[in-house]
Coordinates of C-alpha atoms and ligand atoms in Angstrom, one line a residue:
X25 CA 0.0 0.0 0.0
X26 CA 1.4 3.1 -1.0
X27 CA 1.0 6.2 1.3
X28 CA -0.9 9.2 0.2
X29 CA -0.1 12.6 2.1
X30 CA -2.9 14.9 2.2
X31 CA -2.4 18.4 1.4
X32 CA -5.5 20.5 2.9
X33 CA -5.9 24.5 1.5
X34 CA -9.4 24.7 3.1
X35 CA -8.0 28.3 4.5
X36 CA -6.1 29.2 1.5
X37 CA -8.3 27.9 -1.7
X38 CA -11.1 27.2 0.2
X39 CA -11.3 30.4 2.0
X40 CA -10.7 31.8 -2.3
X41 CA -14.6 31.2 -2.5
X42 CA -16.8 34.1 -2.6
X43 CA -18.2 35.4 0.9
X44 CA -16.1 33.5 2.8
X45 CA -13.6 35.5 5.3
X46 CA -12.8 34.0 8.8
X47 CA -11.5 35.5 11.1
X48 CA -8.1 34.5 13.0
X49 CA -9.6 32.6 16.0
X50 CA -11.9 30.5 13.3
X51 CA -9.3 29.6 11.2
X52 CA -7.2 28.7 14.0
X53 CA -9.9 26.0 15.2
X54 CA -10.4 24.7 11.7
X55 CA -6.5 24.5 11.7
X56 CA -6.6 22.0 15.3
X57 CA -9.2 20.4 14.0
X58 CA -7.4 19.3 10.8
X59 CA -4.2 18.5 12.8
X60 CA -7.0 16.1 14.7
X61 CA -8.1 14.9 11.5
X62 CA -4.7 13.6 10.9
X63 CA -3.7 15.9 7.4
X64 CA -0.2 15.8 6.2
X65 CA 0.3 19.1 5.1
X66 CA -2.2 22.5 5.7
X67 CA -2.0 25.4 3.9
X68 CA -2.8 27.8 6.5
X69 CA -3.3 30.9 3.9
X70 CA -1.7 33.2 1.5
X71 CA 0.5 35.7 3.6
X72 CA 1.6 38.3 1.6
X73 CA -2.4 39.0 0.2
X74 CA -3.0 41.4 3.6
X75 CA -1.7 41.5 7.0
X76 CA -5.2 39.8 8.6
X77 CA -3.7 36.7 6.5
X78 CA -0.2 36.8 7.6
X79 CA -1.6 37.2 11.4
X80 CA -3.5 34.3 11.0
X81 CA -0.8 31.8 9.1
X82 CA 1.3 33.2 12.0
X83 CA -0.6 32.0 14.6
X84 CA -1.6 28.1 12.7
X85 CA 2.0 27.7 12.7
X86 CA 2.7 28.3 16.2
X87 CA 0.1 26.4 17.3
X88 CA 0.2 23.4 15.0
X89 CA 2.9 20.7 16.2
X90 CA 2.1 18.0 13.8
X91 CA 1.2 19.0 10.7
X92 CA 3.3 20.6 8.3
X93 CA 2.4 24.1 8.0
X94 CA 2.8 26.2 4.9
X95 CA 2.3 29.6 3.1
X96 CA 1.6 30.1 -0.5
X97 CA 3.8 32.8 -2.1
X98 CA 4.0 34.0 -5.7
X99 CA 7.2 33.9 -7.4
X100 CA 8.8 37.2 -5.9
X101 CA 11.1 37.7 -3.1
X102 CA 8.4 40.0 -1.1
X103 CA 5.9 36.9 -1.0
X104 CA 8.5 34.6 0.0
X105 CA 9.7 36.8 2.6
X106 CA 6.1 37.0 4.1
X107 CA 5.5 33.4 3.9
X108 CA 8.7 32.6 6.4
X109 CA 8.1 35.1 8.2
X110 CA 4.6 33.8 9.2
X111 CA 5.6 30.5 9.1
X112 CA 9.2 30.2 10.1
X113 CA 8.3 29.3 13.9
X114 CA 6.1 26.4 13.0
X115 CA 7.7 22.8 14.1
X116 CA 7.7 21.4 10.4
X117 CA 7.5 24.7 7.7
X118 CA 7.1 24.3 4.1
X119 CA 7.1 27.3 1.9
X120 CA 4.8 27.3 -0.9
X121 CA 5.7 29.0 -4.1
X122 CA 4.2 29.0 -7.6
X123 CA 4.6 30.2 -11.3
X124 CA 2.2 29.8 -14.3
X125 CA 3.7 27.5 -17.1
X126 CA 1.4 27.2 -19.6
X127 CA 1.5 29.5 -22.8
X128 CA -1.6 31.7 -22.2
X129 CA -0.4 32.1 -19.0
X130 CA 2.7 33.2 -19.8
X131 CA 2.3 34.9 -22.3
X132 CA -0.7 37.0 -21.7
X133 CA -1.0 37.0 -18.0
X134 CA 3.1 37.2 -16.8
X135 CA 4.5 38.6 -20.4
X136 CA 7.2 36.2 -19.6
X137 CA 9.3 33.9 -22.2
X138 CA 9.4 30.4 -21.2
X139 CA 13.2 30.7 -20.8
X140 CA 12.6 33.8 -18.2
X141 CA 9.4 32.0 -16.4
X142 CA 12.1 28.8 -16.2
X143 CA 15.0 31.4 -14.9
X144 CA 12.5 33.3 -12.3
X145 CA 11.3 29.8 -11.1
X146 CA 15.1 28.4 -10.3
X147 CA 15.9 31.5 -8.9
X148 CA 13.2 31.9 -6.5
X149 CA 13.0 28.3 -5.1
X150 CA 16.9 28.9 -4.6
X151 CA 16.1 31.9 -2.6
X152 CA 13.1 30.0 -0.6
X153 CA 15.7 27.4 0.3
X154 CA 17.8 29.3 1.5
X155 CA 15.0 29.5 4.5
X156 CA 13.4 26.5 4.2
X157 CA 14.3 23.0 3.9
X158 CA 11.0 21.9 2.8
X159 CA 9.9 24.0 -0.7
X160 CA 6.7 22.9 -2.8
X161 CA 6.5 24.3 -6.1
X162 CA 3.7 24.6 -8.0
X163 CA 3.0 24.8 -12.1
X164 CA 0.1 26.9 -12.1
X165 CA -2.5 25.9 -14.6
X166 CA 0.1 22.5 -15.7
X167 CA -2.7 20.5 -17.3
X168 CA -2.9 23.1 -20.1
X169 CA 1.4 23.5 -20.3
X170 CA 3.5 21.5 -23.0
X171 CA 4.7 18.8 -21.5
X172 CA 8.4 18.7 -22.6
X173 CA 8.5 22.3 -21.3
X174 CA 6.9 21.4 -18.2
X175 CA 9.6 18.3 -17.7
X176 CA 12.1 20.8 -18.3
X177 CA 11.3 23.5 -15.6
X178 CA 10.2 20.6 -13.1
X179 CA 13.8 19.1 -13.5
X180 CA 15.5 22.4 -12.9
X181 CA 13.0 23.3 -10.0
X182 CA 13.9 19.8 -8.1
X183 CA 18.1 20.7 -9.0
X184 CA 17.2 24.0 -7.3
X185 CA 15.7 22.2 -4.1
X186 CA 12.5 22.1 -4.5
X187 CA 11.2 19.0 -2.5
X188 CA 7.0 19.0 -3.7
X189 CA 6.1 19.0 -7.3
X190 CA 2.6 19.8 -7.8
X191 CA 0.5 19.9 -11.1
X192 CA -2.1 21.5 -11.0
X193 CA -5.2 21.3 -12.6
X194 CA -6.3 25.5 -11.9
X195 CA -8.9 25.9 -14.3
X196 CA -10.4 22.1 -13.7
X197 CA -10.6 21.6 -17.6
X198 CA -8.3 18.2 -17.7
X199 CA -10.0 14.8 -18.0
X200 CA -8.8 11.4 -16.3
X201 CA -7.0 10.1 -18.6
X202 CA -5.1 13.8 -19.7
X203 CA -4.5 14.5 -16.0
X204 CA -2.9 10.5 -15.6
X205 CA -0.7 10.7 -19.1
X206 CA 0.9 14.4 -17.7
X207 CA 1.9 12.6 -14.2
X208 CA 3.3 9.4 -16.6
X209 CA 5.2 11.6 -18.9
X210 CA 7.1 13.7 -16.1
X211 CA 7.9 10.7 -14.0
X212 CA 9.4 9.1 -17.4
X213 CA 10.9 12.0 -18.5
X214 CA 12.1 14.1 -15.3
X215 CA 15.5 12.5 -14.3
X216 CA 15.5 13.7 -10.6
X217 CA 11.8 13.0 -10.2
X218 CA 12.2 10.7 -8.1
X219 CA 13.8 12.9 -5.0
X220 CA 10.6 14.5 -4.6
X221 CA 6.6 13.9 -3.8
X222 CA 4.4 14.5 -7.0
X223 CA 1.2 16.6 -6.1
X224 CA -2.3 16.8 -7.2
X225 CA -4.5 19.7 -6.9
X226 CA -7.7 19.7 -8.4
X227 CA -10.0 21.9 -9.6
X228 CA -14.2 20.4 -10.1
X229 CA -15.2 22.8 -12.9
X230 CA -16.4 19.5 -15.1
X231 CA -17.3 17.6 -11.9
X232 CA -14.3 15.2 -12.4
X233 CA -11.9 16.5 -9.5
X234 CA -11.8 13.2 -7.6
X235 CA -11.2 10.9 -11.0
X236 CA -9.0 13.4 -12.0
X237 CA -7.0 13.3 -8.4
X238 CA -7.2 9.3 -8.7
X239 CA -6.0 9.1 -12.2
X240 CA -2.7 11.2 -11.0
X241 CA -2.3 9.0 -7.9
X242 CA -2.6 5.9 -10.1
X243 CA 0.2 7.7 -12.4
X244 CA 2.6 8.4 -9.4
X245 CA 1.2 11.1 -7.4
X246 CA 1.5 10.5 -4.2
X247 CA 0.2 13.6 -2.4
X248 CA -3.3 15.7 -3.0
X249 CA -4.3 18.7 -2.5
X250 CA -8.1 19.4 -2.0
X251 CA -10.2 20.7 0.7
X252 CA -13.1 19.9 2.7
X253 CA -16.5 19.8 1.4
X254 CA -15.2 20.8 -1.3
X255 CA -14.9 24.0 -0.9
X256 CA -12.5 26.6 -3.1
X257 CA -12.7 28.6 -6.0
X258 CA -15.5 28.3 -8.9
X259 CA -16.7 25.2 -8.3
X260 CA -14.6 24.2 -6.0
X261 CA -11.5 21.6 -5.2
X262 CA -11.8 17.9 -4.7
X263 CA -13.6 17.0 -2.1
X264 CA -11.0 15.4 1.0
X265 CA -13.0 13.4 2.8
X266 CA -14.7 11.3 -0.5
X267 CA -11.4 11.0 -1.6
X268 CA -10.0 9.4 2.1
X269 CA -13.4 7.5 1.9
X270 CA -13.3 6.1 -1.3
X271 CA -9.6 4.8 -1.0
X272 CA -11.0 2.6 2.3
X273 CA -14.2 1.5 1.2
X274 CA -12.3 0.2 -1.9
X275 CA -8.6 -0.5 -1.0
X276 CA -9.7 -3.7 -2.5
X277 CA -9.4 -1.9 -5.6
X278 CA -6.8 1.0 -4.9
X279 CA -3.5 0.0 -3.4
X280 CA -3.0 3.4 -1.1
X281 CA -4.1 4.4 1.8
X282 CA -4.5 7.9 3.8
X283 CA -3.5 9.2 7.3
X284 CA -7.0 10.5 8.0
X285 CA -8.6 9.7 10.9
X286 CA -11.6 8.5 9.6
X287 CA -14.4 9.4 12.6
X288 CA -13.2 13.1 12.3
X289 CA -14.7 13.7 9.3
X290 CA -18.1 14.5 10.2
X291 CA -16.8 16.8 12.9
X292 CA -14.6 18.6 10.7
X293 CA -17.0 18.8 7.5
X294 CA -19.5 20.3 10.5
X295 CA -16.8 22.7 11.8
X296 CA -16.5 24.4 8.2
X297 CA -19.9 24.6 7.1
X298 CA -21.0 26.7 10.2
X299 CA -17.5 28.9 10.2
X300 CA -17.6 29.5 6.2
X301 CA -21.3 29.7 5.7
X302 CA -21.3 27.2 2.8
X303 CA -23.4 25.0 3.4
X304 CA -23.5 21.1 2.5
X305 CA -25.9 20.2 0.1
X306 CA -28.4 17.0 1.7
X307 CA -27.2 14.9 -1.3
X308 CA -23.7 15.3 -1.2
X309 CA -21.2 12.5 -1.0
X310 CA -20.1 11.2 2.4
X311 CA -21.2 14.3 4.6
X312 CA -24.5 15.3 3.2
X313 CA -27.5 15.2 5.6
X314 CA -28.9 12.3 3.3
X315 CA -25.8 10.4 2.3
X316 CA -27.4 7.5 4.9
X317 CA -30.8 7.7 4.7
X318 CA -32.5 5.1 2.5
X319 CA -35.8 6.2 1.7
X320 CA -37.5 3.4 -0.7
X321 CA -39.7 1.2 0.9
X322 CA -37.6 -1.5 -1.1
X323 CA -34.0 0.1 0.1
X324 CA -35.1 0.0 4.0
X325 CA -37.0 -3.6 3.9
X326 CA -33.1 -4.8 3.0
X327 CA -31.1 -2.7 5.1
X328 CA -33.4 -3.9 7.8
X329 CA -32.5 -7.5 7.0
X330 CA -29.1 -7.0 6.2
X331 CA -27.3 -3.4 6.2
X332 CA -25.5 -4.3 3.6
X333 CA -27.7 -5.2 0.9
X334 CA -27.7 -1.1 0.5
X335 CA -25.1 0.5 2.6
X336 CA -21.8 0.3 1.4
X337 CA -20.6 2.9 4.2
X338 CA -21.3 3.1 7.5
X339 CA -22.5 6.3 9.4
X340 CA -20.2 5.5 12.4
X341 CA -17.1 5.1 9.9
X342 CA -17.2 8.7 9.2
X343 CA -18.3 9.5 12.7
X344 CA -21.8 10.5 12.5
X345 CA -23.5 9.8 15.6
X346 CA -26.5 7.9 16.0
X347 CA -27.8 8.0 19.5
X348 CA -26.9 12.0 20.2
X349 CA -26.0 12.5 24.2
X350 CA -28.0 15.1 25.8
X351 CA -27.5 17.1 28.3
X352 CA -30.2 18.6 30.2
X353 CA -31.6 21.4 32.9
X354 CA -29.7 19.1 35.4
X355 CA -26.4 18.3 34.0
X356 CA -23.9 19.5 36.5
X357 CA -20.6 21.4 35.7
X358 CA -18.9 18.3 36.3
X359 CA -20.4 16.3 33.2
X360 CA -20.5 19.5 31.5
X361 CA -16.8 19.7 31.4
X362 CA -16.2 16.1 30.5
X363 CA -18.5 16.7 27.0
X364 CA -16.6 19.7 26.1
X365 CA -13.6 17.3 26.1
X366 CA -15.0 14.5 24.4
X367 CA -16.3 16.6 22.0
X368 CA -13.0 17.8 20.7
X369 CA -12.6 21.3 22.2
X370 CA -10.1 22.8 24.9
X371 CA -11.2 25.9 26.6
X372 CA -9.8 28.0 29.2
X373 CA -11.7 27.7 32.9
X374 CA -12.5 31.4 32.3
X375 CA -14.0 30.0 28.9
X376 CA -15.7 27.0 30.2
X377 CA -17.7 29.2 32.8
X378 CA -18.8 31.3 29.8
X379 CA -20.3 28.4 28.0
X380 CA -21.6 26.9 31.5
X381 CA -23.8 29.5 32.1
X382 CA -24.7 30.5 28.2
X383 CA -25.6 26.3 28.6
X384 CA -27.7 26.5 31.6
X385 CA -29.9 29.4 29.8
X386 CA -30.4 27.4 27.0
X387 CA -31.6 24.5 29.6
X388 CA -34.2 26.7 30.9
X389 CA -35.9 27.5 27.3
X390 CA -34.9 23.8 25.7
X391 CA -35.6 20.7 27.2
X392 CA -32.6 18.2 26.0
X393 CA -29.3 20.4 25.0
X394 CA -27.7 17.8 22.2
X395 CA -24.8 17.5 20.9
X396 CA -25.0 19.6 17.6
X397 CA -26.3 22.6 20.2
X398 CA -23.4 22.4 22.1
X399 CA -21.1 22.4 19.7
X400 CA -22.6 25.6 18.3
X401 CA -22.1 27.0 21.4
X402 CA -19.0 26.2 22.2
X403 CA -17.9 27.2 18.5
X404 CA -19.6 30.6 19.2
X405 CA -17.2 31.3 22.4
X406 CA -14.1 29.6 21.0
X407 CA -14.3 31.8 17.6
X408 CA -15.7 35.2 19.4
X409 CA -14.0 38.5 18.5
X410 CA -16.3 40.5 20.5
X411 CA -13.5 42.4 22.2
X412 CA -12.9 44.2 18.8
X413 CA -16.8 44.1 18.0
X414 CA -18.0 47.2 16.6
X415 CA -22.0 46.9 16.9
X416 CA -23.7 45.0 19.4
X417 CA -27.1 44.4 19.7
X418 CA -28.7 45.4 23.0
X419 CA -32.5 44.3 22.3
X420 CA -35.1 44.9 19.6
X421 CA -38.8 44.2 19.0
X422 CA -41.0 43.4 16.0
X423 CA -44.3 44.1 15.9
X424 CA -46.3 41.6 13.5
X425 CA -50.0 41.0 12.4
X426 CA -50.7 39.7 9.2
X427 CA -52.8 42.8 8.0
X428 CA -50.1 45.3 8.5
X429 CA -46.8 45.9 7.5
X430 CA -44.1 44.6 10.2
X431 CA -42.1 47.5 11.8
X432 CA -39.6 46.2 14.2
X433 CA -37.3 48.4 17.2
X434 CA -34.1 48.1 17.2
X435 CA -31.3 49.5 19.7
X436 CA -27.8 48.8 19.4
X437 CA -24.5 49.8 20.9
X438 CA -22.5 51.7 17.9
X439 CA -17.9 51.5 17.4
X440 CA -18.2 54.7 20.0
X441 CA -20.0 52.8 22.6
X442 CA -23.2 55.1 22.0
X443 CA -26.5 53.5 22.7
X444 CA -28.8 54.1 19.1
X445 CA -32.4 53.4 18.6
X446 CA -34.2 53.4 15.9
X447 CA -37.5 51.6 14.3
X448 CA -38.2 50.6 11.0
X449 CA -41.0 49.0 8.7
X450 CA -40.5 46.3 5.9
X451 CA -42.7 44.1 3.8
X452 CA -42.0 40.9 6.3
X453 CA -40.1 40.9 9.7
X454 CA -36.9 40.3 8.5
X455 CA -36.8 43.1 6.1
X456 CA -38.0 45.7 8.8
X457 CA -35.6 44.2 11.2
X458 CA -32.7 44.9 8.9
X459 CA -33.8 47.9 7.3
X460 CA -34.1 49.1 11.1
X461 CA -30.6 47.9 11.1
X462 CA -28.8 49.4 8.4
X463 CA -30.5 53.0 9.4
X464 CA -28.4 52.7 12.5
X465 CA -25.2 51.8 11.1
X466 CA -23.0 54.1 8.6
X467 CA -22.6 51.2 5.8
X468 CA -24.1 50.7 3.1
X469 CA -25.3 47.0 2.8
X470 CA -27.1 45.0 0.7
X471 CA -28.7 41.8 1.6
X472 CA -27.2 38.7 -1.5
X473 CA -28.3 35.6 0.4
X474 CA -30.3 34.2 3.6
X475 CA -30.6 31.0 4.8
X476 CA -32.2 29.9 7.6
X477 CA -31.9 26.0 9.0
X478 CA -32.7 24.6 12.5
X479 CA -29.8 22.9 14.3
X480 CA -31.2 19.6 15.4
X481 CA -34.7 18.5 15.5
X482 CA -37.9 19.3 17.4
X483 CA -39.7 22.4 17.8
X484 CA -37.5 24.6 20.5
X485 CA -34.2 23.1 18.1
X486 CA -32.1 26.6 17.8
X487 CA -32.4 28.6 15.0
X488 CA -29.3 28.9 12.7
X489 CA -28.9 31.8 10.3
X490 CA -26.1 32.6 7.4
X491 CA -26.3 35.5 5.1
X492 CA -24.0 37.1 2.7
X493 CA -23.7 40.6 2.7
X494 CA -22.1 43.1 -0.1
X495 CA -21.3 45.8 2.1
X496 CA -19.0 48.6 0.5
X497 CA -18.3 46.4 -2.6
X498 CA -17.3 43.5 -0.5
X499 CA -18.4 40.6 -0.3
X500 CA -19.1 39.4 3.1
X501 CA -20.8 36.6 5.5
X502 CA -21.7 36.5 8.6
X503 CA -23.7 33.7 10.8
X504 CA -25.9 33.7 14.1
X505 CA -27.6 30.8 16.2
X506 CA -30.2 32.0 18.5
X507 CA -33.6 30.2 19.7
X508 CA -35.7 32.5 17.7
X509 CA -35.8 32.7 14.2
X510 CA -35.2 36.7 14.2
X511 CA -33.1 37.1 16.9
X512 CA -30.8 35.0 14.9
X513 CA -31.4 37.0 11.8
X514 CA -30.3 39.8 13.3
X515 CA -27.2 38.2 15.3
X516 CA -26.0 36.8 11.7
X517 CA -26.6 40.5 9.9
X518 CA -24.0 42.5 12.3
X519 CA -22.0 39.6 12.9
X520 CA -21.1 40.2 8.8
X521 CA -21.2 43.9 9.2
X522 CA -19.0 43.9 12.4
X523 CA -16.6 41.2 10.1
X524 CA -16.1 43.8 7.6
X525 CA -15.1 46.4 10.3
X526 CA -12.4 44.1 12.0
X527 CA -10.9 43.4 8.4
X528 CA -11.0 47.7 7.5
X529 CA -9.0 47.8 11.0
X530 CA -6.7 44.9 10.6
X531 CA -5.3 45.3 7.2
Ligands
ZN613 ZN1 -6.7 25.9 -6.7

């Protein structure tokens, strides 16, 4: 069985996707929970793009003990320079650096020759390692280079010290077969290749970003990049966990095998959904809400009489839990405690006071606090940047009857710790609750997307909101969990507006 080494850019691709911006302290958790989840290598961001970035890679790579951590950098001494700095104090740093090879990228994009991209490239992964023992270098857009060009470059690029190759696939136009012959032909024709990993990295434009990853690791890859869910620019990168998943469920097949801790998964794919607002679609392969329910009368008479007449994977593989533990109005601190742990998180005592009495208010409106609530909750202190907040909401009201327009009251405490009140109308609640909103605050916002799902089951299940904002041309999202449906709304709404604020400040 050959190893694979997973590669995860959930905070550098993934975060690429429109309206998604998290903050330090989220990607930090997403970060732990990776190194949980047992990935090789996490891309913990692109440095030099702004200094919220490079604060954040900064602080992955002090935490993180072991993963490899690394920084993407473009082919310039300035990016490089960022990327060790933010990484340089990590336990095992890679620098990341990349060029375009192929010739509309070169030529029309970089207005380079292919001997001056070749020259830039040497001279630049020479300068990297001179900082860094461990350099991956990527051919940006490879799939659409000429090969014997792209053997070229890669053989200088490994003489130089590179110590990753990876080819990737940036527009996701290559098919299987294409993507497998371009991993062939550089093994066969690159004489150092074998010094160094060979590196997918996927893009699902076509929808054939995992057979496209396979095809490479079946032609001598043997690390991927991708993220989870999915997630990533466009349409996305290969999804991680149905790649981890398909090489187990058919290692009769495959001969390779992942580090990932299997059981994570569900945790993890949970974690980004609620911190990046993207949402996993019910259908969707391995983590999707119905990816274990078998609906047909015919499907459930056989799983009933044996599971595996239709299930192929089981829930508790991937970690989903069956039989939820609750916790209730008379849970003590004591078993309190002991769930946060087994649940994955560490929190200060200061912390777990915080949560222990945000827990015992939710007892007194919601009968049996599950797991999914707690987590919630516990991923709403661990991530909170209230310190640098700029609005807050102190209460509000809305007035309904179905015969009248909604108007709704709203008082908040502004940047300049002033108390504001103000009272709007709107064609439904939500719309006078925001428009009340926005009257108070000095942006201009406008409303792209709302969703509203319930986390858990049962009629007192909290309410969970995500919306994306454009607020001054920029494209921002912003979540909020509350027991009612508005009071969530409204939590989600300045939680974007006050995201935008922190980045103005920080960058
Ligand atoms: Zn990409």
């Amino acid at each position: 069985m050959t190893q694979i080494k997973i590669f995860d850019t959930t905070l550098r691709d993934g975060e690429q996707s429109p309206g998604v911006n998290l903050n330090q302290l989220e990607k930090l958790e997403i970060a732990k929970q990776l190194e949980r989840l047992g990935v090789d290598v996490i891309e913990a961001g692109f440095p030099a793009s702004s200094q919220g970035d490079f604060n954040a890679v900064q602080k992955i790579a002090q935490t993180i003990t072991e993963s490899t951590v690394t920084a993407l950098a473009r082919a310039n001494k300035n990016d490089i320079d960022q990327a060790w700095e933010a990484i340089k104090e990590a336990k095992k740093p890679r620098i990341h650096v990349f060029i375009a090879t192929s010739p509309i990228h070169m030529k029309d994009k970089l207005k380079k020759t292919p001997e001056e991209v070749i020259d830039i490239a040497v001279e630049m992964v020479k300068y990297a390692k001179d900082k860094c023992i461990d350099i991956e270098w990527s051919a940006e857009d490879a799939s659409r280079s000429d090969l014997p060009f792209l053997a070229t470059i890669i053989e200088k690029v490994i003489d130089a010290g590179a110590t990753v190759i990876n080819l990737p696939d940036t527009v996701g136009y290559t098919t299987p077969k294409e993507y497998g012959e371009m991993f062939k032909y550089v093994k066969e024709n690159v004489a150092n290749i074998n010094q160094v990993d060979l590196s997918t990295h996927c893009h699902d434009d076509l929808g054939m970003a995992l057979a496209n990853t396979i095809a490479g690791i079946q032609n001598g890859a043997t690390q991927v990049e991708g993220t989870f869910n999915g997630i990533g620019e466009r349409a996305g990168n290969v999804a991680l966990e149905e790649l981890a998943v398909a090489l187990e469920i058919r290692k009769d097949f495959y001969p390779y095998h992942t580090q990932i801790v299997l059981n994570e998964i569900k945790r993890t794919s949970d974690m980004i959904s609620k911190l990046t607002g993207m949402i996993v679609p019910g259908n969707k392969a391995i983590v999707g809400r119905n990816a274990f329910a078998h609906e047909s009368g015919i499907h459930q008479d056989g799983v009933l009489k044996n599971t595996q007449t239709y299930e192929i994977i089981t829930p508790e593989l991937v970690g989903v839990q069956s039989n939820n533990l609750v916790l209730g109005k008379h849970s003590g601190r004591h078993a309190f405690k002991e769930r946060i742990v087994q649940l994955g998180f560490s929190l200060s005592e200061e912390k777990i006071s915080e949560t222990f009495k945000s827990f015992k208010q939710l007892t007194d409106r919601k009968k049996e606090v599950t797991d999914d609530d707690l987590f919630v909750l516990l991923m709403d202190i661990q991530t909170d940047v209230s310190h640098r907040k700029h609005y807050q909401l102190e209460s509000f009201q809305v007035q309904y009857d179905s015969t009248h327009s909604p108007t709704a009251t709203v008082t908040l405490e502004t940047p300049s710790q002033k108390i504001v009140t103000g009272s709007k109308s709107g064609a439904g609640s939500v719309e006078a609750l925001y428009n009340t909103i926005e009257s108070l605050i000095e942006e201009k916002v406008q409303l792209t997307d709302f969703t509203l799902s319930s986390i858990g089951k049962g009629k007192d299940a909290l309410a969970e909101v995500h919306v994306h904002l454009k607020i001054n041309e920029q494209d921002v999202s912003g979540r909020g969990t509350a027991q009612d449906v508005l009071e969530a709304a409204a939590h989600a709404f300045l939680n974007a507006v006050n995201r935008v604020f922190i980045k103005l400040k920080v960058d």
